[in-house]
XYZ file of C-alpha atoms in Angstrom:
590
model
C 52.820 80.986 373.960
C 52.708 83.895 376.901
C 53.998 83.787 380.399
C 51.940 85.398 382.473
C 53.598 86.840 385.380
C 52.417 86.089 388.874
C 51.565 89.779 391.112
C 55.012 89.517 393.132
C 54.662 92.493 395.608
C 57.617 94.825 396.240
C 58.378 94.593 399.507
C 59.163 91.079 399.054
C 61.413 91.633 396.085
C 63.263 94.102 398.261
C 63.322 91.420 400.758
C 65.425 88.989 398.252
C 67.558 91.757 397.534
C 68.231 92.524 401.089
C 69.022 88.339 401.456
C 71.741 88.837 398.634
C 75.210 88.074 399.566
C 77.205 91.414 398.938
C 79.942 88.877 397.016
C 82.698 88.590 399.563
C 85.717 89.976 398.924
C 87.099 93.236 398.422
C 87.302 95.067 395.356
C 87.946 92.428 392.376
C 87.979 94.542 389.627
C 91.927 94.377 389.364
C 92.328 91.031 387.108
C 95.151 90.694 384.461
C 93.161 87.983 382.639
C 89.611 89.584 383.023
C 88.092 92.182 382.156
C 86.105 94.341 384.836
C 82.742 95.687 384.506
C 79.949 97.489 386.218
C 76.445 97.274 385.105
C 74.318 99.471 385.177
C 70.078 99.724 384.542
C 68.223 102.919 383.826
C 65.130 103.348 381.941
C 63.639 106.039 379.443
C 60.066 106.592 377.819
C 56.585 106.908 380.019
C 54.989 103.399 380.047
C 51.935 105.051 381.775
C 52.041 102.837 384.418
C 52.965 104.048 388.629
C 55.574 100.661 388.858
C 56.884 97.764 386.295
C 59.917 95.753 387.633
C 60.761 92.392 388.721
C 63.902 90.459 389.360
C 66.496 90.507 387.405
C 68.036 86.746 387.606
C 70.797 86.424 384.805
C 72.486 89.021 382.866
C 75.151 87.641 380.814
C 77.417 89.593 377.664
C 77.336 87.799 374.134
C 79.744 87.295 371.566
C 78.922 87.548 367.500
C 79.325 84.064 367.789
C 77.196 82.981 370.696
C 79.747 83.137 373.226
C 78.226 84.130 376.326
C 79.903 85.283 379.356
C 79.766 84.065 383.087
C 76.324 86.045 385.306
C 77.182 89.372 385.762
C 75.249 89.243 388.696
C 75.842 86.692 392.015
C 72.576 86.837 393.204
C 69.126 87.489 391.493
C 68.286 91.204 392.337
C 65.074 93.002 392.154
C 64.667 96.225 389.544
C 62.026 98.780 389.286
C 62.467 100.761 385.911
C 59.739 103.391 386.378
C 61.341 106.408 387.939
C 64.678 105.308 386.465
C 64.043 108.122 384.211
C 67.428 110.132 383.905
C 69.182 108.062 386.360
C 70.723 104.673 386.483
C 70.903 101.970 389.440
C 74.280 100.363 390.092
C 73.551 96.812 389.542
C 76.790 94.488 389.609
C 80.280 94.648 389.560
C 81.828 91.760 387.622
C 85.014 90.128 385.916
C 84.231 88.990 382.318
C 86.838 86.783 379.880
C 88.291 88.850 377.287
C 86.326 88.806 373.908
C 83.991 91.224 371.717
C 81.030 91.775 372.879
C 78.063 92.811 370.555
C 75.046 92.244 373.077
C 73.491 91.681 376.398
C 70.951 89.053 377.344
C 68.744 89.082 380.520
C 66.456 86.767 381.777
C 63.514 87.525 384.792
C 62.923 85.447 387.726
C 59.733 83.256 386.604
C 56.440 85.047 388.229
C 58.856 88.056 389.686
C 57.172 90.402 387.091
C 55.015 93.300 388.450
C 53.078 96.414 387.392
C 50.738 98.925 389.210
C 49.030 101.516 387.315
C 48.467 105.139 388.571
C 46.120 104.279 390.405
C 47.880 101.850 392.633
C 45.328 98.865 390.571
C 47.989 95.670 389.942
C 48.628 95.180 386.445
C 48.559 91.730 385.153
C 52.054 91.325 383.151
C 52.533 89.209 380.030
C 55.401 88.243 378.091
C 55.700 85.936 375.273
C 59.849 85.622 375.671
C 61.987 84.300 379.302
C 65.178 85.686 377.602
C 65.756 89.077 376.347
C 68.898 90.702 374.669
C 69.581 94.244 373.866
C 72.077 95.310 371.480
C 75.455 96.926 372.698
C 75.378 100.225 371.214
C 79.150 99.882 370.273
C 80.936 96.689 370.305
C 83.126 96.105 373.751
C 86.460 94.546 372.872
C 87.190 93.374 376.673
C 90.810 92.677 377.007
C 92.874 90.931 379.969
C 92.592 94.306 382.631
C 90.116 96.462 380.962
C 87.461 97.806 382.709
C 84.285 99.481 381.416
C 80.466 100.427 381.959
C 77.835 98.976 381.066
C 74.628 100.970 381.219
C 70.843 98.858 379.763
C 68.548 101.657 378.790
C 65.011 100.339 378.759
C 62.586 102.646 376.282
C 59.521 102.150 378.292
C 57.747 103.201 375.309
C 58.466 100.846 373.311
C 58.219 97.603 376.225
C 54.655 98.166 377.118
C 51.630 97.944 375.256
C 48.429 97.630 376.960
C 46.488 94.548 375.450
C 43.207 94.841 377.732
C 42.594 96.906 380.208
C 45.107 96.193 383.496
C 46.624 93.441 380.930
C 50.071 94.730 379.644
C 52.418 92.920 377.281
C 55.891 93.309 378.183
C 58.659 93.070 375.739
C 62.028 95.001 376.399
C 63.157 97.141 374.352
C 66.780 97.844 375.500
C 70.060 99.289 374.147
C 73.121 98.772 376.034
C 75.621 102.001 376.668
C 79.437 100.690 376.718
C 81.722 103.412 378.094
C 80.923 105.954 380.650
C 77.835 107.567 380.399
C 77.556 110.902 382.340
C 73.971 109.654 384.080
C 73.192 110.197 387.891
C 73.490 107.329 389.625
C 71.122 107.013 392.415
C 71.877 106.672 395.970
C 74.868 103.568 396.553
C 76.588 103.548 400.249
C 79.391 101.707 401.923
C 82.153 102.424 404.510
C 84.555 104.757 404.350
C 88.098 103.656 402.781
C 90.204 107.170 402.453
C 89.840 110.356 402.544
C 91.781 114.040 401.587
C 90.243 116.984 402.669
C 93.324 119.394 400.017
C 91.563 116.815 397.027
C 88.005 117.271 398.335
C 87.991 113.468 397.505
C 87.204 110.211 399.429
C 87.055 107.178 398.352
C 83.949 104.527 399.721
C 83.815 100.511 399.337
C 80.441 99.944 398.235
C 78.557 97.355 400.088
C 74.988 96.698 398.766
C 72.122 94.577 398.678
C 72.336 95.525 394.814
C 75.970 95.246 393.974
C 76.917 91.525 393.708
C 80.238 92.299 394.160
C 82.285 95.295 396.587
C 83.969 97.647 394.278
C 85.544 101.254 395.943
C 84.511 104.160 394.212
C 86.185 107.786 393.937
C 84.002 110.429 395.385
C 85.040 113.982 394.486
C 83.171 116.998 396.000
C 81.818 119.843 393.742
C 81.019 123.424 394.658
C 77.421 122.475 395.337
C 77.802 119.235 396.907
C 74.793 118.829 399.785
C 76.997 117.424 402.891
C 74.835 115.897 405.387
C 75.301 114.889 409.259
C 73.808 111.442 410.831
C 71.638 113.800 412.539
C 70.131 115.387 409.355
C 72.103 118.933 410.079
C 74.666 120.088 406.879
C 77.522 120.564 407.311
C 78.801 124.245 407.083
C 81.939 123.499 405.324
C 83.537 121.003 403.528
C 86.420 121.099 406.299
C 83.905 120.129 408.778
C 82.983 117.243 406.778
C 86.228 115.957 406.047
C 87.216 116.286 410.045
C 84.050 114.217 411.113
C 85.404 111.435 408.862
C 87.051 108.122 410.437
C 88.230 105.144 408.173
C 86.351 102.314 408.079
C 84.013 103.507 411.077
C 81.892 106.056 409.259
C 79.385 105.453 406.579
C 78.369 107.145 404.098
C 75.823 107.465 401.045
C 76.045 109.300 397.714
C 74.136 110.475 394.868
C 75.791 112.050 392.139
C 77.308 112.173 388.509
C 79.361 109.392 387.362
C 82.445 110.379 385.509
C 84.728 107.214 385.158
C 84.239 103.741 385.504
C 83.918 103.993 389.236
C 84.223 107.724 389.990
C 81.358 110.137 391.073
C 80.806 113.732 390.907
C 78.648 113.796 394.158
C 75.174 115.819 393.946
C 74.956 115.343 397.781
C 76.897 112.722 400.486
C 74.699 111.478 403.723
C 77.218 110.492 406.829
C 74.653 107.393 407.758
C 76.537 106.081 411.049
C 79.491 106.830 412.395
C 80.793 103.348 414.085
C 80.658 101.036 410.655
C 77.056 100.094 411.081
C 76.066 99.319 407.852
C 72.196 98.552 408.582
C 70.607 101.860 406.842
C 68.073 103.538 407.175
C 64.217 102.726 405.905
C 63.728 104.824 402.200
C 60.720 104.201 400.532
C 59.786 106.238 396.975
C 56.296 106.107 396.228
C 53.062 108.967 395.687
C 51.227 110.854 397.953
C 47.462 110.311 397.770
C 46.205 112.404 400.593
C 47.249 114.890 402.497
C 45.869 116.050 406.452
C 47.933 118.929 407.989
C 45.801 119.017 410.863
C 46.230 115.004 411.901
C 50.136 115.299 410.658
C 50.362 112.526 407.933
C 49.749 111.879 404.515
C 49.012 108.708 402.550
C 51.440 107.047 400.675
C 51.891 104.664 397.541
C 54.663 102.542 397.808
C 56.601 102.020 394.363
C 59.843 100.733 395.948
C 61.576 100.004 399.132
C 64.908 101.760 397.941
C 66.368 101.063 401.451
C 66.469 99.221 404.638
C 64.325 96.603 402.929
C 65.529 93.948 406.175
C 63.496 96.133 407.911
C 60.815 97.566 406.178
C 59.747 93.940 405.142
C 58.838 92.545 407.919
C 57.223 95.480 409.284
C 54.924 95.760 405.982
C 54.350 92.099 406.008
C 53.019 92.276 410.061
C 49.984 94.743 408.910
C 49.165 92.405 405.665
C 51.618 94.280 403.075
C 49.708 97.195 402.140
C 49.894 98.701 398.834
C 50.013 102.337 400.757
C 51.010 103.461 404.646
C 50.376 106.377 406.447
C 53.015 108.572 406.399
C 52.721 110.756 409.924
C 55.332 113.438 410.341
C 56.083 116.338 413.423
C 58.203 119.482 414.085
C 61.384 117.345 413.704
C 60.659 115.742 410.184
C 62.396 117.566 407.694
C 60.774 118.416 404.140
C 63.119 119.428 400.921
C 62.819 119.308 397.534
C 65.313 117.103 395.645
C 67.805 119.484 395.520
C 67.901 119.983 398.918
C 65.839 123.423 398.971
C 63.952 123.503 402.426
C 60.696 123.349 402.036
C 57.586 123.612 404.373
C 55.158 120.744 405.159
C 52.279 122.670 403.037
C 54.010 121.938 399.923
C 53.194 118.216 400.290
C 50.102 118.016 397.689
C 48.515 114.903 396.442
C 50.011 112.957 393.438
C 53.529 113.972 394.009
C 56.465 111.488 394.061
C 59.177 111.599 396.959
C 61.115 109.627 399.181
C 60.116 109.436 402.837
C 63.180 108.493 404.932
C 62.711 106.392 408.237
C 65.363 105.971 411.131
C 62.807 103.802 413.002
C 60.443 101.822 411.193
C 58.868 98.852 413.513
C 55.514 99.268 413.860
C 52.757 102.060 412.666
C 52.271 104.794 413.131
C 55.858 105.223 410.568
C 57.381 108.874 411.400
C 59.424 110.012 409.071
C 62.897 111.898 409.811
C 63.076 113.052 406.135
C 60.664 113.753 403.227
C 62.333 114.324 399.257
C 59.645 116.190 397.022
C 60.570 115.444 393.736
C 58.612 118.428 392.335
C 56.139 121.785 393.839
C 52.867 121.158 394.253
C 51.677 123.648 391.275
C 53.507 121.465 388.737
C 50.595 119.025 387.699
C 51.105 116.647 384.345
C 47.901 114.728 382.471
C 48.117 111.562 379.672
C 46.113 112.275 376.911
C 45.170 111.735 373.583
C 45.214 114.928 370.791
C 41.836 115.208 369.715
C 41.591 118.750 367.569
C 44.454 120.723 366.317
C 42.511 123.917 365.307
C 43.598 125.942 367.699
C 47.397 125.342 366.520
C 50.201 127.243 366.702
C 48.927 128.409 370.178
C 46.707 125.525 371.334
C 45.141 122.301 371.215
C 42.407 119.767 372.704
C 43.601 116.336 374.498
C 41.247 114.122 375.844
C 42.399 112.674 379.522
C 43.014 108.854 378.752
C 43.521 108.448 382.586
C 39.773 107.670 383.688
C 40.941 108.184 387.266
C 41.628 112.130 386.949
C 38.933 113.952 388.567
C 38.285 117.591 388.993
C 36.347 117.997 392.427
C 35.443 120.147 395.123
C 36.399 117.620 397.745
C 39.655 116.291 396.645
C 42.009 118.371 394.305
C 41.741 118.317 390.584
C 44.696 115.546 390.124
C 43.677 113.464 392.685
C 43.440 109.849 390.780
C 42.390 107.954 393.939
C 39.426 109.726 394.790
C 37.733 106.472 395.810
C 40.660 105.705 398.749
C 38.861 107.382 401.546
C 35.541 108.553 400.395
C 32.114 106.796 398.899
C 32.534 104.660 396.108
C 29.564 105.622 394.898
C 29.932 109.376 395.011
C 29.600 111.334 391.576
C 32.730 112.996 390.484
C 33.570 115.900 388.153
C 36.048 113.893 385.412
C 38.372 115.786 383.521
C 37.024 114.343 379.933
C 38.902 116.821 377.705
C 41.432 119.650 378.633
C 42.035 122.706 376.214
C 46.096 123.099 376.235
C 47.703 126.496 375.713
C 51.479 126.429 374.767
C 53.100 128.646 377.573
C 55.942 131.210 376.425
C 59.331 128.501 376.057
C 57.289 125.854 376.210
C 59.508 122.071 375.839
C 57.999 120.073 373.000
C 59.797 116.617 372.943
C 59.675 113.291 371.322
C 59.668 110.293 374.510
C 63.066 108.832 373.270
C 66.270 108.807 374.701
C 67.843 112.312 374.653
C 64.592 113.879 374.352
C 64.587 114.838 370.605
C 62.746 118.242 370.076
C 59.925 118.733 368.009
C 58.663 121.936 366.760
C 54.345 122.795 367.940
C 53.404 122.181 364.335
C 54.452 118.434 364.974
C 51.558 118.183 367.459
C 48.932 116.283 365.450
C 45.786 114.945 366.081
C 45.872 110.685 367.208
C 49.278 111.669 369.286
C 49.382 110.484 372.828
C 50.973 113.269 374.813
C 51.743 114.065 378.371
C 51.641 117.713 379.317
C 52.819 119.326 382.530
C 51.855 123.209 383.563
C 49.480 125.169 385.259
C 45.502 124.346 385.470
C 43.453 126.958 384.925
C 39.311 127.315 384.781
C 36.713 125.003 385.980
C 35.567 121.593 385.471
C 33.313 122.922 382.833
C 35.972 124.270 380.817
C 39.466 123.571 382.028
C 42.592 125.446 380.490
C 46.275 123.752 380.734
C 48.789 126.248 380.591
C 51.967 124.053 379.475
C 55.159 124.204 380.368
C 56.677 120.733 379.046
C 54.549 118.757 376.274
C 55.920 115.150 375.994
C 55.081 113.040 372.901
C 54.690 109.137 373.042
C 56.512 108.305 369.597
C 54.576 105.822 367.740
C 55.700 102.301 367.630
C 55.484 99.834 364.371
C 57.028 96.739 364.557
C 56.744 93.019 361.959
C 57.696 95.449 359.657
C 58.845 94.564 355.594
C 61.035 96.852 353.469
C 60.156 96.539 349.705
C 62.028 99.293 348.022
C 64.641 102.164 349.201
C 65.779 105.562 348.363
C 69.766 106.503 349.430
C 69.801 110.151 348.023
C 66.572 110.997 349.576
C 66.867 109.238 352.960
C 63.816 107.436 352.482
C 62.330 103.587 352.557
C 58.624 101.892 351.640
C 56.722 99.547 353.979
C 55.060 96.828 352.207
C 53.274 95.681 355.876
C 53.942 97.119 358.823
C 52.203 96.053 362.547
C 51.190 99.405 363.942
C 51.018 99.244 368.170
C 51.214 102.849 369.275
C 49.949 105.625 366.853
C 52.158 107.897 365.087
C 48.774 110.884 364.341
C 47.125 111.548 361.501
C 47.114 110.982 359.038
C 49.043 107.528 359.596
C 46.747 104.602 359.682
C 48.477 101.566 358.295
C 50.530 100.240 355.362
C 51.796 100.974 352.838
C 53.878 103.080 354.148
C 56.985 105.503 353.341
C 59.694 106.183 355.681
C 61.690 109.217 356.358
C 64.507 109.001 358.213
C 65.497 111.635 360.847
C 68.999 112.683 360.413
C 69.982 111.643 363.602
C 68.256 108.378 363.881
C 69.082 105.238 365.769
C 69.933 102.262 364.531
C 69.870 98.979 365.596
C 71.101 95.397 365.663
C 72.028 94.279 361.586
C 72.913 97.661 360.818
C 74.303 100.414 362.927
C 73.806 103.629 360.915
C 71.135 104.778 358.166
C 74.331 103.988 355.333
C 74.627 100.238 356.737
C 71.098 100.125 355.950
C 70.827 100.773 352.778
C 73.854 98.562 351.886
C 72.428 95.743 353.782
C 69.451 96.021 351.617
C 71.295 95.670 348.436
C 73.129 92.866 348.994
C 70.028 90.763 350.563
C 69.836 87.451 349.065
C 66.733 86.471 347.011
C 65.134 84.617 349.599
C 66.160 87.186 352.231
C 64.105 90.258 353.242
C 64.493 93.063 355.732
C 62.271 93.455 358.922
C 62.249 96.552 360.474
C 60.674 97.922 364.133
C 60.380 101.682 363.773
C 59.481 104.384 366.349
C 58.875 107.682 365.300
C 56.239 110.284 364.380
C 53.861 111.311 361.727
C 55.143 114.158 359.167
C 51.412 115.115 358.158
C 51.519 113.973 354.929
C 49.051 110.717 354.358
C 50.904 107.492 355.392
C 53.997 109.106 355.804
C 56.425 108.737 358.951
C 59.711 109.940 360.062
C 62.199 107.558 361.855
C 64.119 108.558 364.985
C 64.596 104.874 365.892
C 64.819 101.668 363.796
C 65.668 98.552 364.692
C 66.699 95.791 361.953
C 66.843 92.010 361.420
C 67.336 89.752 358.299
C 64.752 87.296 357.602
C 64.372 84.860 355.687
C 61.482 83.394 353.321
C 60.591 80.021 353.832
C 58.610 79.919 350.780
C 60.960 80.759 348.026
């Protein structure tokens, strides 16, 4: 049976979040019978899709024998794991009982499940599961005052499979991190609790609409810490900053590095209010889809409401909850990129992602006091599918899988919403296939965690690839210059092993469920298995020799299943394994 999830939009997920109780309470993470843990989300893999999330309603930590601890969070909270990408959301701060724990399970809020594509189009969202687990990549023995991390890594590759089009089936494919992970953690705020300008430290209690419970974190200032004024100036010195600071009056934001359980390398600090207010401002991340200089604004996708969603609701939900605003800006809105490099308004170019800060967000037109490009405007990606290798080592053809690309004389090449503000009707030039170039240093990678690199001669015909770099040519015969090619890693799942090979690292497929494609020549089994030295695995056995043990003592009604992601080696119906994921079945029949 499948669950089809209702179209919830985000604003009003943002609103439940902003609803949440922040817990009460200070900091509870000092318990001599407990253990103490924050939880963390982040995501990795392209799904292909502009937004998937929904609300996260019950996250609980499971024992080997079914033990499962108390919600980690106290109040359902909303999640958006596109963009996640290389960062991580704080999520909850929670006491657990002591115990080993060997996995996660989390459940969704029925109907909270959501998906736009790049085109801003809603995605209908199916799932054949309400709970989900994800194994703990290491065992957590929690004893009576321990504390840890807890970091779920969704592979976006491996979650979403397209089933129709605007029909996606999602089933996540998670891995829990125990320990501390050195991930940026994206912006978290709350009022100042101490401070020492000799230590370049301060510490903050953080009060969200995210964090179910208040927990104070260590903040400790680098050489290249951004510090910021309420008034959007920097501060010239970290002196200055440290003098401006009052306890428990001023507020303050961070993004940065986390290096302990709750301690933060900060990338850059915001000073929000300085008399304890601890209403923020509106910050919405989305995509620009149109730019006019001369009228002052842009148009703007909204992905998520990171901030001030109390606000920003009902504001959205007074002009009918649009999928996109106008975005108008002046003299006084400020423009960086996301590492705080000034930049001018003509860098703003359709189809790139930022964050558009509001201090005043009631009714339209929306200024905005701050606008974060997450990338320059020449840096353009496109999804595609290799079509001819021939050209290899130095090139190759990909046809655009993205029928909303367009290449036109009226709206830039990568404008994917040419439709938004012109005739329907009007022909445009699509991009149909592009001829790729590999650039001089050019990053080939597999789309797994840690970004596994792949040599050019990897690139095979069937991949689906995203490539970022430099268009060149004309609609007629466009040239991508690359500077980054990103490989979607097949994905095989249903999976039986019939025979193995220790000494040579190898296993045989007797029938194998192929959803994403691995290239030529790979088409379906039987297959044989190579596994990549540093491969992942997963669930019944935790390394490539716990495999091949766990195979030789199976009982004779017992088989192994396997779900493998990986890539093609080029030799017929032949694969190599970065990630594999294994179960024990058992055969009813014998």
């Amino acid at each position: 049976m499948k669950f089809t999830a209702s179209l919830v939009p985000l604003v009003l997920l943002s609103a439940l979040a902003a609803g949440c109780s922040s817990g009460g309470g200070s900091d509870s993470s000092s318990s001599s019978t407990n253990a103490s843990v924050q939880f963390l989300v982040s995501s990795s893999g392209d799904a292909g899709l502009f937004a998937l999330g929904g609300e996260l309603a019950d996250v609980r930590l499971v024992q080997a024998d079914g033990t499962r601890s108390e919600n980690l969070l106290a109040k359902a909270t909303p999640v958006e794991l596109v963009g996640l990408e290389d960062s991580a959301v704080l999520m909850a701060g929670a006491n657990v009982a002591p115990g080993t724990y060997e996995s996660m399970q989390f459940e969704f809020a029925d109907g909270s499940l959501f998906a736009m594509d790049e085109s801003g189009a809603h995605v209908t969202v199916e799932t054949s599961l309400r709970t989900f687990e994800a194994p703990l990549a290491t065992a957590w023995s929690a004893g009576g005052g321990d504390e840890t991390t807890l970091m779920l890594d969704v592979d976006m590759t491996g979650s979403v499979v397209e089933t129709s089009p605007r029909v996606v089936e999602f089933d996540p494919d998670g891995t829990v991190m125990s320990g501390v992970q050195p991930v940026l953690l994206q912006e978290f705020s709350g009022p100042l609790v101490s401070s020492s300008a000799t230590d370049r430290r301060f510490s903050i209690q953080v009060i969200q609409a995210t964090l179910a419970t208040n927990r104070d974190f260590e903040i400790t200032l680098t050489p290249t810490t951004r510090l910021v004024d309420v008034d959007g100036t920097r501060f010239s010195t970290s002196d200055s900053f440290f003098a401006s600071l009052r306890d428990g009056m001023t507020v303050l934001k961070v993004r940065g590095v986390l290096t302990g359980n709750r301690t933060v390398d900060a990338d850059v600090v915001y000073i929000t209010d300085q008399a304890g207010d601890m209403e923020p401002d509106v910050v919405i991340e989305g995509r620009i889809l149109h730019v006019d200089d001369a009228a002052g604004f842009f148009v703007f996708l909204i992905r998520e409401i990171e901030d001030g969603a109390a606000t920003a609701t009902p504001a959205l939900e007074a002009i009918g909850n649009p999928s996109s605003i106008d975005v108008h800006f002046d003299a006084d809105t400020t423009f960086q990129l996301r590492d705080g490099t000034t930049v001018r308004p003509s860098e703003l170019a359709v189809g790139q992602i930022a964050h558009a800060t509001f201090r005043e967000f009631g009714r339209p037109p929306f200024r905005a006091d701050l606008v974060e490009l997450y990338n320059r405007p020449e840096h353009r990606c496109i999804r595609g599918e290799i079509v001819s290798v021939r050209g290899m080592p130095d090139e190759f053809l990909i046809e655009v899988k993205d029928d909303h690309w367009s290449w036109s004389s009226s709206w830039p090449w990568w404008w994917p919403w040419a439709s938004h503000r012109h005739d329907e009707d009007e022909d445009e030039d699509e991009l149909e296939n592009v001829r790729v170039v590999l650039g001089r240093g050019v990053e080939v990678t597999l789309d797994l965690r840690g970004k596994p690199a792949l040599r050019p001669g990897r690139l095979l015909e069937g991949l689906d690839v995203k490539v970022c770099g430099e268009l060149h040519g004309s609609s007629e015969d466009p040239l991508l210059v690359a500077e980054s090619v990103r490989v979607t890693p097949g994905h095989l799942d249903k999976a039986v092993v019939d025979a193995t090979s220790p000494l040579r690292s190898r296993f045989h497929l007797a029938t194998a469920r192929i959803k994403k494609p691995f290239g030529d020549p790979v088409t379906g089994a039987p297959l044989s298995v190579v596994i990549h030295p540093d491969a992942d695995f997963k669930e019944k056995a935790r390394s490539e020799a716990e495999f091949f043990r766990l195979y030789d003592r199976l009982d004779d009604d017992e088989y192994l299943e396997v779900r493998i992601k990986g890539i093609a080696t080029g030799v017929a119906e032949e694969l190599e394994a970065y990630d594999v994921k294994v179960k024990v079945r058992r055969d009813k029949h014998r």
